[in-house]
Tab-separated table of C-alpha atoms and ligand atoms in Angstrom:
chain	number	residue	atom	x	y	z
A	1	UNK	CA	-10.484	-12.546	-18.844
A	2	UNK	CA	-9.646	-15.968	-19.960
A	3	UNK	CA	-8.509	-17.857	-16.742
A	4	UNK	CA	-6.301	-19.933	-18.108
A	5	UNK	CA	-4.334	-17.131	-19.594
A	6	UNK	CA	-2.958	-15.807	-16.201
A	7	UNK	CA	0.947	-15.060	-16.497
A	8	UNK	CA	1.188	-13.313	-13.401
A	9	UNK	CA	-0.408	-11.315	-10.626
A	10	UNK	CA	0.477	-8.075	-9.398
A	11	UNK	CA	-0.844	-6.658	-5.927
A	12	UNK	CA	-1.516	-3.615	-4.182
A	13	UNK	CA	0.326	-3.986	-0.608
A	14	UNK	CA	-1.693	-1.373	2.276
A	15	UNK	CA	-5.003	-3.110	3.291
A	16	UNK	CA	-4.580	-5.993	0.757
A	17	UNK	CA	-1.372	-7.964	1.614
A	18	UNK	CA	-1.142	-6.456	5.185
A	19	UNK	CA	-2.396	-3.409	7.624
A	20	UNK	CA	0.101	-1.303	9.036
A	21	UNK	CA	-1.745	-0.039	11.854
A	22	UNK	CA	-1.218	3.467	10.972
A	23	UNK	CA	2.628	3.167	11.658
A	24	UNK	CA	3.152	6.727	10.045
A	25	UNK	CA	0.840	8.224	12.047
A	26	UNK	CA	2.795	6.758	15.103
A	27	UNK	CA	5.772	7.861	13.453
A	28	UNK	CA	4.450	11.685	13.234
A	29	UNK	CA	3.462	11.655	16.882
A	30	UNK	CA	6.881	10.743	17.544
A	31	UNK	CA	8.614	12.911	15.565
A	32	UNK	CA	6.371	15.330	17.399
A	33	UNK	CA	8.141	14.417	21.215
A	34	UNK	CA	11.455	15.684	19.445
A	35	UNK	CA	10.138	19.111	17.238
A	36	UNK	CA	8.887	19.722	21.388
A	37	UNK	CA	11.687	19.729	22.659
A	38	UNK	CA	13.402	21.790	20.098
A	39	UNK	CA	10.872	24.536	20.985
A	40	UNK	CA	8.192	23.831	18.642
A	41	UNK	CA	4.495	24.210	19.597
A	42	UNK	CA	1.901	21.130	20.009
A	43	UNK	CA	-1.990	21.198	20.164
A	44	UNK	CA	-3.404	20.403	23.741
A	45	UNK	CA	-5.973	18.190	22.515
A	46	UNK	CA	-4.354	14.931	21.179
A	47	UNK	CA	-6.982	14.423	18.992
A	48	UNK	CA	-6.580	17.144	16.990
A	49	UNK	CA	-3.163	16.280	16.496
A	50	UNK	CA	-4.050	12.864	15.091
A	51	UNK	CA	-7.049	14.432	12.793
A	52	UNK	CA	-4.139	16.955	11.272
A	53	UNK	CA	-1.606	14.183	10.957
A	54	UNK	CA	-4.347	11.851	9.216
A	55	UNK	CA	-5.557	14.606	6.682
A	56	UNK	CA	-1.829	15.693	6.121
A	57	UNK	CA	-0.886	11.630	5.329
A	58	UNK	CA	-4.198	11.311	3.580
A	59	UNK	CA	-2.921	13.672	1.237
A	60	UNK	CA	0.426	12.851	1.049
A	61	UNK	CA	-1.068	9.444	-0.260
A	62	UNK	CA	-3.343	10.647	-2.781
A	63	UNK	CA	-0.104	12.122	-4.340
A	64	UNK	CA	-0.118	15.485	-3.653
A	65	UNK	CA	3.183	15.454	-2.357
A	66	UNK	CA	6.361	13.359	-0.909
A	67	UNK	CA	6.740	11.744	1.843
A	68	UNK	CA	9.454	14.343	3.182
A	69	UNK	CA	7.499	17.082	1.995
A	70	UNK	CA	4.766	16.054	4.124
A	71	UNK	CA	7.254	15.992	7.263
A	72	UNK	CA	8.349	19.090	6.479
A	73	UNK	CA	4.870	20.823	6.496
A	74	UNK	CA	4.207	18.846	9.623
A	75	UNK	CA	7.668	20.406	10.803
A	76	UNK	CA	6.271	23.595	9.737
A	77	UNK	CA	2.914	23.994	11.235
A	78	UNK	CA	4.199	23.114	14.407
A	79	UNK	CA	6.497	26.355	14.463
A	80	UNK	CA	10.006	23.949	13.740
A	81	UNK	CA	12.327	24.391	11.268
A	82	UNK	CA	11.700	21.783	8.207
A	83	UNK	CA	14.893	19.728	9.323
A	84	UNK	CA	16.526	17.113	6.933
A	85	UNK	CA	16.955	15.514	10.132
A	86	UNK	CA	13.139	15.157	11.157
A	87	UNK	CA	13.034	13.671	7.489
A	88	UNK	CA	15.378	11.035	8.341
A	89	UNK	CA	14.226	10.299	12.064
A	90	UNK	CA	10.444	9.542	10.343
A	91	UNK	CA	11.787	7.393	7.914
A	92	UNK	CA	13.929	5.793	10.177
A	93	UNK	CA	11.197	5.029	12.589
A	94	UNK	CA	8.368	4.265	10.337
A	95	UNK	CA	10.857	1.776	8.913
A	96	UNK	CA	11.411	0.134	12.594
A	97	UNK	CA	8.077	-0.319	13.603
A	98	UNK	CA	7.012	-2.645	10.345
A	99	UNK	CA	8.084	-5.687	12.531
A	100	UNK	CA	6.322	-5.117	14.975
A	101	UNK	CA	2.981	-2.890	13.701
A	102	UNK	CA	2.583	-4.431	10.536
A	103	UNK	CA	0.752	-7.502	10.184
A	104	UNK	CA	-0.389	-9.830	7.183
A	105	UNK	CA	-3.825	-10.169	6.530
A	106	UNK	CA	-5.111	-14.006	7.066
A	107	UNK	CA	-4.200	-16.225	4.765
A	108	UNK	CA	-2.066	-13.813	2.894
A	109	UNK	CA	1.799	-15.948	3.617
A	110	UNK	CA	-0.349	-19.092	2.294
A	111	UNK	CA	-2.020	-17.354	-1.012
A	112	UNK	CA	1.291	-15.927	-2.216
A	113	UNK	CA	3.381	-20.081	-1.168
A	114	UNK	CA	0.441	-21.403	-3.496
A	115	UNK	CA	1.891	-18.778	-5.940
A	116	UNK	CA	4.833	-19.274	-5.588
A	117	UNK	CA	4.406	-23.102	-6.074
A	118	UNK	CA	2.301	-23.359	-9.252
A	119	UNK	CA	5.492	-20.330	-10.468
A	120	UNK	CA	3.606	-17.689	-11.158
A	121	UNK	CA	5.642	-14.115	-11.070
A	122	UNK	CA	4.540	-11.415	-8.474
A	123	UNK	CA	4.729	-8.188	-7.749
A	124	UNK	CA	3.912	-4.968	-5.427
A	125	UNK	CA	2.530	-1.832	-7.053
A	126	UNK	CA	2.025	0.952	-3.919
A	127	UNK	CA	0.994	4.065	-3.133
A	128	UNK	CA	3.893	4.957	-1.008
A	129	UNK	CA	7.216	5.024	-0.534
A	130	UNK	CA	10.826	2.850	0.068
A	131	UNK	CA	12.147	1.191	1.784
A	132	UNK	CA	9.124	1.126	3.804
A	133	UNK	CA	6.549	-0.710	1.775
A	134	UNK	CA	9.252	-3.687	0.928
A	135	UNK	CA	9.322	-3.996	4.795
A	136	UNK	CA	6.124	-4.379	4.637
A	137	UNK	CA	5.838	-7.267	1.674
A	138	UNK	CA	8.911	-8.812	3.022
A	139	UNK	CA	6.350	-8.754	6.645
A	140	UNK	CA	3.953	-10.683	4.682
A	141	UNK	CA	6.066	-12.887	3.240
A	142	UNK	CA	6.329	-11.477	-0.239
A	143	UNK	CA	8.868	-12.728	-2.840
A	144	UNK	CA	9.324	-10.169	-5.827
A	145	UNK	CA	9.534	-6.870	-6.966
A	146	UNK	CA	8.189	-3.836	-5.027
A	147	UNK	CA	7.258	-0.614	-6.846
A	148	UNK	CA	6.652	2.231	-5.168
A	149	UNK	CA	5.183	5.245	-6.224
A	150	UNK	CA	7.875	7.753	-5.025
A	151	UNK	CA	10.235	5.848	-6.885
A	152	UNK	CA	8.276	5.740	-10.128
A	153	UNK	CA	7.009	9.002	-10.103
A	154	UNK	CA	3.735	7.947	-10.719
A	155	UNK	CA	0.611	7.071	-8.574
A	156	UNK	CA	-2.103	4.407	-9.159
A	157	UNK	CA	-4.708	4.302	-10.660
A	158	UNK	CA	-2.519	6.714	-13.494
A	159	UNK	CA	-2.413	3.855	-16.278
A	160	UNK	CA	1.437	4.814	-16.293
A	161	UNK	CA	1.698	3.334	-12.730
A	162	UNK	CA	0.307	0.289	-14.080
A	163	UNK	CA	2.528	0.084	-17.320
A	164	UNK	CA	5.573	0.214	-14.488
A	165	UNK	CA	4.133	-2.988	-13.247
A	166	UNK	CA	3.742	-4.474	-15.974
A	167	UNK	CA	7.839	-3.680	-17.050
A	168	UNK	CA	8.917	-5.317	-14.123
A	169	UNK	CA	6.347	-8.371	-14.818
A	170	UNK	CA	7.257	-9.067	-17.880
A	171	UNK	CA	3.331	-9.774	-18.979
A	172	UNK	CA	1.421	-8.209	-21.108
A	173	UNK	CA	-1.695	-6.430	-19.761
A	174	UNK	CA	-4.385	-8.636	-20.619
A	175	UNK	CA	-2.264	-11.954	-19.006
A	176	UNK	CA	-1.863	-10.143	-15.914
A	177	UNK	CA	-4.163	-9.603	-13.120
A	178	UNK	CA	-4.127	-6.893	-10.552
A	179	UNK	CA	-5.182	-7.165	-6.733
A	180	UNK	CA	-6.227	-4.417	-4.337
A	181	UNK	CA	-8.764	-2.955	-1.826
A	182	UNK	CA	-9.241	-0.035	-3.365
A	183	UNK	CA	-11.944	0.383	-5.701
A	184	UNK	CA	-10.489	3.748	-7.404
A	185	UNK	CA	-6.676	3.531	-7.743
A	186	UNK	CA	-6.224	-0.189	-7.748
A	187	UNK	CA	-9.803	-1.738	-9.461
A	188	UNK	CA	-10.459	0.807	-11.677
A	189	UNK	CA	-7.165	1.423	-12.539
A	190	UNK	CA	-5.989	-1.842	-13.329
A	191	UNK	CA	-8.933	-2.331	-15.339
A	192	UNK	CA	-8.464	0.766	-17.326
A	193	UNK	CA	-5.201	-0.342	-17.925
A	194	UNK	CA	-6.426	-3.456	-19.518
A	195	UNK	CA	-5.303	-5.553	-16.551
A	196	UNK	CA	-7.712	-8.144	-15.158
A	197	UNK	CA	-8.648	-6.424	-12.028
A	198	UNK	CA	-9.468	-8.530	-8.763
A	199	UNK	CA	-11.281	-6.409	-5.600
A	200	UNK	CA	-9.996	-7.957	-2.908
A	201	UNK	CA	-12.945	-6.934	-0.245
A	202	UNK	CA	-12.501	-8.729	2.950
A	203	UNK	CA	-13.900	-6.065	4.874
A	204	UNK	CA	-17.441	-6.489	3.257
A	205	UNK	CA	-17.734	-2.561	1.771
A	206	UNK	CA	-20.299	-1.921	-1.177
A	207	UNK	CA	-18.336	-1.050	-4.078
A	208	UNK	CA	-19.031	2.458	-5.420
A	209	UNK	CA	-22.104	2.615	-7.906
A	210	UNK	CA	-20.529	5.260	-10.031
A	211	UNK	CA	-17.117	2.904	-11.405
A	212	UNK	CA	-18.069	0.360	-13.585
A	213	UNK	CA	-18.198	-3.367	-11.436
A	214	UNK	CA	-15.060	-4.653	-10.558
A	215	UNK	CA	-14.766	-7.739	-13.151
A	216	UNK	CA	-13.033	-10.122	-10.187
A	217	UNK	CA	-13.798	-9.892	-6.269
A	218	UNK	CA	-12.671	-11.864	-3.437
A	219	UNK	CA	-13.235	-11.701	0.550
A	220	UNK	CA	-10.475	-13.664	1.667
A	221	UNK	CA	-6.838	-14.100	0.385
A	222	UNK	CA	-7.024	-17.925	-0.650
A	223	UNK	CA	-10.254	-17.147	-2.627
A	224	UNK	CA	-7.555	-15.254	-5.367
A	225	UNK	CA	-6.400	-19.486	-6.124
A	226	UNK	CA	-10.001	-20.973	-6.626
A	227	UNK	CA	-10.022	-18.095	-9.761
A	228	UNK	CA	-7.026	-19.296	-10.869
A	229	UNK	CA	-7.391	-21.982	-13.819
A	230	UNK	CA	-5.507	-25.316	-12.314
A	231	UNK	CA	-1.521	-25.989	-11.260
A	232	UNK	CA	-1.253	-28.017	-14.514
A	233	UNK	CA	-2.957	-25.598	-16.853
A	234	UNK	CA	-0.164	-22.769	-16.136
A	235	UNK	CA	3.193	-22.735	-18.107
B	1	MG	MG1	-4.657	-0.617	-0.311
């Protein structure tokens, strides 16, 4: 993609803008204290607790369900009632603990000020669901739109997700550029969208051999400026 012809950026959140230190999976244990002491049942052995909650959020992330659907199966296998209620206690605690569990990735606040500054438009495309995930931008200091999956109905890398983005950009595809760790739903995605797709991999993984090279990668936030053409080339 043509540098220069960059109209605006669009950015996976989870693992690319911040971690979350697996808030939801705090959230379940939780939720767990209270489905206790309404009589449900609970493993002995923590650790299987956290392997069922991971698999069952795992899931729940790859799209095969909601996020209340997934409490309620959790509610479920743990000999409760699926309670409304339990829906809205996980929500509202997931929700709480962003301040304090969630934290930007380095560098992150200063990439997206730079961005800001030189005016180019932003937004979140995620995997996940509100309001949780614009706690989380607003966490990292994010300024735009956040689009979440459960509230688009549809989950990256579907080229649909993508075209949902790109509505509440304003760009065309091939001005825009999309950032994420994930080399399925957000590199290959965006790329198969026609976006310019940028692998943000500041954990140092090998990108999978079978998906065609991600055109764009970076290991550190600020690194997303130097491929940016300069301040006075952007209108
Ligand atoms: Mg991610």
């Amino acid at each position: 993609m043509d540098r220069a012809a960059v109209a605006a950026i669009g950015f996976d959140i989870d693992h690319t803008l911040v971690i979350d230190n697996k808030l939801e999976r705090v959230a379940l244990l939780r939720l767990l204290e209270r489905i206790e002491a309404d009589g449900g049942r609970r493993s002995d052995n923590l650790d299987d607790e956290i392997a069922h909650i991971d698999a069952l959020l795992q899931r729940q992330r790859k799209g095969a369900f909601p996020i209340e659907d997934a409490v309620r199966e959790f509610a479920i296998a743990h000999g409760a009632e699926p309670r409304d209620a339990y829906v809205e206690q996980f929500r509202t605690m997931a929700v709480a603990m962003v301040a304090d569990l969630a934290i930007p990735l380095p560098g992150v606040r200063e990439m997206l000020r730079a961005l800001r500054e030189r005016g180019i438009p932003v937004a979140v495309l995620s995997n996940g669901w509100n309001p949780l995930q614009i706690k989380k931008a607003q966490r990292a200091g994010f300024e735009g739109p956040v689009l979440a999956s459960a509230d688009i109905g549809v989950q990256k890398p579907s080229a649909a997700a993508f075209a949902a983005l790109l509505s509440a950009l304003g760009t065309p595809a091939e001005r825009t550029w999309f950032v994420g760790d994930d080399p399925n739903s957000d590199v290959d995605g965006s790329r198969l969208a026609g976006l310019g797709a940028v692998w943000f991999d500041w954990e140092g993984k090998t990108f999978p051999s079978e998906l065609a090279p991600p055109p764009h990668t970076i290991h550190a936030a600020m690194e997303l400026l130097d491929l940016l053409p300069l301040g006075e080339e952007v209108r």
